[in-house]
Amino acid sequence: MDIMFAALVLGVMGLAFGLVLTATSKIFAVPSDPRRDAVRDVLPGANCGGCGYPGCDGCADAIAAGKAPADACPVCSAEAKAKIAEIMGLEAPDASNRKIARVLCQGDCESAKQKFEYQGIQDCNAACTVGDGYKSCKFACLGLGTCAKACPFDAIHIDPVKKLPVVDEEKCAACGKCVAACPKHVLELASVKDEVALLCRNTDKLKAVMDVCKVGCIGCQKCAKACKFEAITMVDNLPVIDYDKCRGCRMCAEACPTGAIKALKPRQVAEIDQNGCIGCTICAKNCKFGAIEGSLKQPHKVNAACTGCGVCATKCPKKVITMKVTTQPRDPKAAVEAAPVKPAEAPKA
């Protein structure tokens, strides 16, 4: 009987304490922001940490509090980011300007010299403990796949021939785990809209670079001199591209003697609608490459010197200039005077 009585008392006490706790939680409950809960429902639940917050709950809290943008989650699709923006009463983010991982090294097996043959553990961190890696360039990618193993989205694979990582831009969620995993720091998160990029991190001077790699940046500054938009400055023997100024004219890549600066997009050229052009000469006057020719009040045309910078298209008052992809190489010899100097001649009677 004593045992039964004790069990009954404990049961009653447990029930009483449960009721007290329930009532207390209801009375002192802090109301949740419904927007936070709605945002959390949209987030994927991957908890990858790519947003910089502790999981999807932390990301939802930050977005609801206004401490993070609507597109803070790199894993979300464009539709999900637009939905979050709608919940928060914000403009939908520009889906075309998303981030991707970029490999900042082209030193493959043929281009970069090797100090020795590495036969150890197939991991970049392990290889770094042996003479700072098997490649002569201390900045070079070792290509052993540490970044690929770190990627939770299967967006990176190692090229079997070049032994360098290749990023699948469609799969990449810009979570940054590959960037954090790389011991050589040859991965970065960059905009998918970038037209050109420097694919080298070697800060050594000319001869030191050429001794270890055929495609390394030698700090010659030819790219900076070739850029007519002042978008390139030299820092620690490497060109730094200001993408706010860059027009994607590719002149830096064209001028680079080693190919360290690479064009990332297909070449484009301007095309003028001959029926809509009024011959105002504004496009020709603004072309820095002498790629537009024509007389005043006569339809203009684009020659083979066009770099595809698109300045003419933005300046055209009639909006009759469009940009199109081409496979034809640029011919700098086709350039003419920047502005037309002669008006059209009157037709003879």
Coordinates of C-alpha atoms in Angstrom, one line a residue:
M1 CA 0.0 0.0 0.0
D2 CA 2.8 2.4 0.8
I3 CA 4.3 1.9 -2.6
M4 CA 0.9 2.5 -4.3
F5 CA 0.3 5.6 -2.3
A6 CA 3.8 7.0 -3.1
A7 CA 3.2 6.4 -6.8
L8 CA -0.2 8.1 -6.7
V9 CA 1.3 11.1 -4.9
L10 CA 4.1 11.4 -7.5
G11 CA 1.6 11.1 -10.3
V12 CA -0.6 13.8 -8.9
M13 CA 2.4 16.1 -8.3
G14 CA 3.7 15.5 -11.8
L15 CA 0.3 16.4 -13.2
A16 CA 0.1 19.5 -11.1
F17 CA 3.6 20.7 -12.1
G18 CA 2.8 20.0 -15.7
L19 CA -0.3 22.2 -15.5
V20 CA 1.6 25.0 -13.8
L21 CA 4.3 24.9 -16.5
T22 CA 1.8 24.9 -19.3
A23 CA -0.1 27.9 -17.8
T24 CA 3.2 29.7 -17.2
S25 CA 4.4 29.2 -20.8
K26 CA 1.1 30.5 -22.1
I27 CA 1.1 33.6 -19.8
F28 CA 4.7 34.6 -20.4
A29 CA 5.0 33.4 -24.0
V30 CA 6.8 35.9 -26.3
P31 CA 4.8 36.2 -29.6
S32 CA 6.8 35.0 -32.6
D33 CA 7.2 37.2 -35.7
P34 CA 4.9 35.5 -38.3
R35 CA 7.3 36.7 -41.0
R36 CA 10.1 34.8 -39.4
D37 CA 8.1 31.6 -39.4
A38 CA 7.1 32.2 -43.0
V39 CA 10.7 32.8 -44.0
R40 CA 11.8 29.7 -42.1
D41 CA 9.3 27.6 -44.0
V42 CA 10.8 28.8 -47.3
L43 CA 14.4 28.1 -46.4
P44 CA 15.6 24.7 -47.5
G45 CA 16.7 23.3 -44.1
A46 CA 20.1 22.3 -45.3
N47 CA 21.8 24.0 -42.3
C48 CA 25.0 24.4 -44.4
G49 CA 26.1 27.6 -42.8
G50 CA 26.8 29.2 -46.2
C51 CA 24.8 32.3 -45.1
G52 CA 27.1 32.9 -42.2
Y53 CA 24.5 32.2 -39.6
P54 CA 24.1 29.1 -37.4
G55 CA 21.7 27.1 -39.6
C56 CA 18.4 28.0 -41.3
D57 CA 16.8 29.1 -38.0
G58 CA 19.6 31.7 -37.5
C59 CA 19.2 32.8 -41.1
A60 CA 15.5 33.2 -40.7
D61 CA 15.9 35.2 -37.5
A62 CA 18.5 37.5 -39.2
I63 CA 16.3 38.1 -42.3
A64 CA 13.2 38.8 -40.1
A65 CA 15.2 41.3 -38.0
G66 CA 16.5 43.1 -41.1
K67 CA 20.1 42.1 -40.3
A68 CA 20.4 40.0 -43.5
P69 CA 19.1 40.5 -47.0
A70 CA 16.3 38.4 -48.5
D71 CA 18.8 36.5 -50.6
A72 CA 21.1 35.7 -47.7
C73 CA 20.6 31.9 -48.2
P74 CA 22.9 30.9 -51.1
V75 CA 21.2 27.5 -51.4
C76 CA 17.7 28.9 -52.1
S77 CA 16.5 29.0 -55.7
A78 CA 15.6 32.3 -57.4
E79 CA 11.9 31.6 -56.8
A80 CA 12.5 31.0 -53.1
K81 CA 14.5 34.2 -52.7
A82 CA 11.7 36.1 -54.5
K83 CA 9.2 34.5 -52.1
I84 CA 11.3 35.6 -49.1
A85 CA 11.5 39.1 -50.5
E86 CA 7.7 39.1 -50.9
I87 CA 7.2 38.0 -47.3
M88 CA 9.5 40.8 -46.1
G89 CA 7.9 43.4 -48.3
L90 CA 11.2 43.9 -50.3
E91 CA 12.1 44.0 -53.9
A92 CA 13.0 40.7 -55.4
P93 CA 16.8 40.2 -55.6
D94 CA 18.5 40.1 -58.9
A95 CA 18.8 36.4 -59.7
S96 CA 21.2 37.0 -62.5
N97 CA 23.9 38.3 -60.1
R98 CA 24.3 35.3 -57.9
K99 CA 27.6 34.1 -56.5
I100 CA 29.5 31.0 -57.6
A101 CA 32.8 29.4 -56.6
R102 CA 35.8 30.3 -58.9
V103 CA 39.1 28.5 -59.2
L104 CA 42.0 31.1 -59.2
C105 CA 44.6 28.9 -60.7
Q106 CA 45.3 27.5 -64.2
G107 CA 48.6 25.7 -63.3
D108 CA 47.8 22.2 -64.6
C109 CA 50.2 19.3 -65.0
E110 CA 51.7 20.8 -68.1
S111 CA 51.9 24.5 -67.1
A112 CA 53.1 24.3 -63.6
K113 CA 56.4 22.7 -62.7
Q114 CA 56.6 20.0 -60.1
K115 CA 59.2 19.7 -57.4
F116 CA 58.7 16.0 -56.8
E117 CA 56.2 13.2 -57.4
Y118 CA 53.7 13.1 -54.6
Q119 CA 52.5 9.6 -53.6
G120 CA 51.0 10.3 -50.3
I121 CA 47.4 10.8 -49.0
Q122 CA 45.2 12.2 -51.7
D123 CA 44.3 15.3 -49.8
C124 CA 45.5 18.9 -50.3
N125 CA 46.0 19.5 -46.6
A126 CA 48.1 16.4 -46.3
A127 CA 50.1 17.3 -49.3
C128 CA 50.8 20.8 -47.9
T129 CA 52.7 19.2 -45.0
V130 CA 55.3 17.8 -47.4
G131 CA 57.4 20.7 -48.7
D132 CA 54.3 23.0 -48.9
G133 CA 53.0 20.9 -51.8
Y134 CA 54.5 19.1 -54.8
K135 CA 54.3 22.0 -57.2
S136 CA 57.1 24.6 -57.5
C137 CA 54.6 27.5 -57.3
K138 CA 53.7 27.9 -53.6
F139 CA 50.4 29.4 -54.6
A140 CA 49.3 26.6 -57.0
C141 CA 46.3 24.4 -56.7
L142 CA 47.3 20.9 -55.8
G143 CA 44.3 19.3 -57.4
L144 CA 43.8 16.5 -54.9
G145 CA 40.1 17.1 -54.4
T146 CA 39.8 18.5 -50.9
C147 CA 37.4 21.1 -52.2
A148 CA 35.3 18.5 -54.1
K149 CA 35.0 16.4 -50.9
A150 CA 33.9 19.5 -48.9
C151 CA 31.1 20.5 -51.4
P152 CA 27.7 19.3 -50.2
F153 CA 26.1 19.9 -53.6
D154 CA 28.4 17.8 -55.8
A155 CA 29.2 20.9 -57.7
I156 CA 33.0 20.4 -58.0
H157 CA 34.9 17.6 -59.7
I158 CA 38.6 17.2 -60.5
D159 CA 39.5 17.2 -64.2
P160 CA 41.2 13.9 -64.8
V161 CA 43.7 15.3 -67.3
K162 CA 44.5 18.8 -66.0
K163 CA 44.2 17.7 -62.3
L164 CA 42.4 21.0 -61.5
P165 CA 38.9 21.5 -59.9
V166 CA 36.0 22.3 -62.2
V167 CA 33.0 24.1 -60.8
D168 CA 29.5 23.3 -62.1
E169 CA 27.9 26.7 -62.0
E170 CA 24.4 25.3 -62.2
K171 CA 24.9 23.1 -59.1
C172 CA 27.0 25.6 -57.1
A173 CA 25.1 27.2 -54.2
A174 CA 28.0 29.5 -53.1
C175 CA 27.9 28.1 -49.6
G176 CA 31.7 28.7 -49.3
K177 CA 32.6 25.4 -47.9
C178 CA 35.1 24.7 -50.7
V179 CA 36.7 28.2 -50.1
A180 CA 37.2 27.4 -46.5
A181 CA 38.5 23.9 -47.2
C182 CA 41.2 25.0 -49.7
P183 CA 44.6 25.2 -48.0
K184 CA 46.1 27.1 -50.9
H185 CA 43.3 29.7 -51.0
V186 CA 42.7 29.3 -54.8
L187 CA 39.0 29.4 -54.5
E188 CA 36.8 32.4 -54.1
L189 CA 33.1 33.3 -54.3
A190 CA 32.5 35.6 -57.3
S191 CA 29.6 37.0 -59.3
V192 CA 28.4 34.8 -62.2
K193 CA 28.1 38.0 -64.2
D194 CA 31.9 38.7 -64.3
E195 CA 33.2 38.9 -67.8
V196 CA 36.9 38.5 -67.1
A197 CA 38.9 37.3 -64.1
L198 CA 42.5 37.0 -63.0
L199 CA 43.2 33.3 -62.5
C200 CA 46.4 33.5 -60.5
R201 CA 47.4 34.3 -57.0
N202 CA 51.2 34.4 -57.3
T203 CA 52.5 37.7 -56.0
D204 CA 56.1 37.1 -56.9
K205 CA 57.9 39.1 -59.6
L206 CA 58.3 38.3 -63.3
K207 CA 61.3 35.8 -63.3
A208 CA 60.2 34.0 -60.2
V209 CA 56.8 33.4 -61.7
M210 CA 58.1 32.3 -65.1
D211 CA 60.4 29.8 -63.5
V212 CA 57.5 27.9 -61.9
C213 CA 54.5 28.4 -64.2
K214 CA 53.7 29.2 -67.8
V215 CA 50.3 30.7 -67.2
G216 CA 51.0 32.8 -64.0
C217 CA 50.7 36.5 -63.8
I218 CA 54.1 38.2 -64.2
G219 CA 53.0 41.6 -63.0
C220 CA 53.8 43.3 -66.4
Q221 CA 50.9 45.8 -66.1
K222 CA 49.9 45.4 -69.7
C223 CA 46.3 44.6 -68.7
A224 CA 46.1 47.8 -66.7
K225 CA 47.5 49.8 -69.6
A226 CA 45.1 48.2 -72.1
C227 CA 42.0 48.9 -70.0
K228 CA 40.4 52.1 -71.3
F229 CA 37.9 52.2 -68.4
E230 CA 40.4 52.5 -65.6
A231 CA 39.0 49.3 -64.1
I232 CA 42.4 47.7 -63.2
T233 CA 44.9 48.6 -60.6
M234 CA 48.1 46.8 -59.5
V235 CA 48.3 45.5 -56.0
D236 CA 51.2 43.3 -54.9
N237 CA 52.2 42.6 -58.5
L238 CA 48.7 41.4 -59.3
P239 CA 46.0 43.2 -61.2
V240 CA 42.8 44.0 -59.2
I241 CA 39.7 44.4 -61.3
D242 CA 37.0 46.9 -60.3
Y243 CA 33.9 45.2 -61.6
D244 CA 31.8 48.3 -61.1
K245 CA 34.0 49.9 -63.8
C246 CA 34.6 46.9 -66.0
R247 CA 32.7 46.8 -69.2
G248 CA 33.8 43.4 -70.3
C249 CA 35.7 44.6 -73.3
R250 CA 38.2 41.8 -72.8
M251 CA 41.2 44.1 -73.7
C252 CA 43.0 43.0 -70.6
A253 CA 42.7 39.3 -71.5
E254 CA 43.8 40.2 -75.1
A255 CA 46.8 42.1 -73.8
C256 CA 47.9 39.5 -71.2
P257 CA 51.0 37.7 -72.5
T258 CA 50.6 34.6 -70.3
G259 CA 46.8 34.2 -70.3
A260 CA 46.6 34.7 -66.6
I261 CA 43.6 37.0 -67.2
K262 CA 40.9 35.1 -68.9
A263 CA 37.6 36.0 -70.6
L264 CA 34.8 34.1 -68.9
K265 CA 32.0 34.7 -71.3
P266 CA 31.6 34.3 -75.1
R267 CA 32.7 37.4 -77.1
Q268 CA 30.0 39.9 -78.0
V269 CA 29.8 42.6 -80.6
A270 CA 27.4 45.5 -81.2
E271 CA 25.0 45.5 -84.0
I272 CA 23.2 48.6 -85.3
D273 CA 19.7 48.4 -86.8
Q274 CA 20.2 50.1 -90.1
N275 CA 16.5 51.0 -90.4
G276 CA 16.4 52.7 -87.0
C277 CA 19.8 54.5 -86.9
I278 CA 19.4 58.2 -87.5
G279 CA 23.2 58.9 -87.9
C280 CA 23.4 61.1 -84.8
T281 CA 27.1 60.0 -84.3
I282 CA 26.7 59.6 -80.5
C283 CA 27.7 56.0 -80.6
A284 CA 30.8 56.7 -82.7
K285 CA 31.8 59.6 -80.4
N286 CA 31.6 57.3 -77.3
C287 CA 33.3 54.3 -78.8
K288 CA 36.8 54.1 -77.3
F289 CA 38.0 51.5 -79.9
G290 CA 37.2 53.1 -83.2
A291 CA 34.8 50.3 -84.0
I292 CA 31.9 52.4 -85.3
E293 CA 32.0 54.2 -88.6
G294 CA 29.5 56.3 -90.6
S295 CA 28.6 59.8 -91.7
L296 CA 26.3 62.3 -90.0
K297 CA 22.6 61.6 -90.6
Q298 CA 23.5 58.3 -92.3
P299 CA 23.2 54.8 -90.8
H300 CA 26.3 53.7 -88.9
K301 CA 27.9 50.3 -88.9
V302 CA 30.1 48.4 -86.5
N303 CA 33.5 47.1 -87.8
A304 CA 35.6 44.2 -86.7
A305 CA 37.5 46.3 -84.0
C306 CA 34.4 46.1 -81.7
T307 CA 35.3 44.8 -78.3
G308 CA 31.7 44.3 -77.1
C309 CA 31.9 46.8 -74.3
G310 CA 28.4 47.9 -74.9
V311 CA 28.9 51.6 -74.3
C312 CA 27.4 52.4 -77.7
A313 CA 24.2 50.5 -76.8
T314 CA 23.7 52.4 -73.5
K315 CA 24.4 55.7 -75.2
C316 CA 22.2 55.3 -78.3
P317 CA 19.1 57.6 -77.9
K318 CA 17.0 55.5 -80.3
K319 CA 18.0 52.2 -78.6
V320 CA 18.7 50.5 -82.0
I321 CA 22.0 49.0 -80.9
T322 CA 22.0 45.4 -79.6
M323 CA 24.7 43.1 -78.4
K324 CA 25.1 39.7 -80.0
V325 CA 27.4 36.7 -79.4
T326 CA 30.0 36.1 -82.1
T327 CA 32.7 33.5 -82.8
Q328 CA 34.6 35.8 -85.1
P329 CA 37.9 37.2 -83.6
R330 CA 38.4 40.9 -83.1
D331 CA 40.5 42.8 -85.7
P332 CA 42.1 45.8 -84.1
K333 CA 43.4 46.9 -87.5
A334 CA 39.8 47.7 -88.5
A335 CA 39.6 50.6 -86.1
V336 CA 38.7 54.0 -87.5
E337 CA 38.7 57.5 -86.0
A338 CA 36.7 57.6 -82.8
A339 CA 34.2 60.2 -84.2
P340 CA 33.0 60.7 -87.8
V341 CA 34.4 63.9 -89.2
K342 CA 32.6 64.3 -92.4
P343 CA 28.8 64.8 -92.9
A344 CA 27.1 62.9 -95.7
E345 CA 27.5 64.5 -99.1
A346 CA 24.4 65.7 -100.8
P347 CA 23.4 63.5 -103.7
K348 CA 24.3 65.0 -107.1
A349 CA 21.5 66.2 -109.3

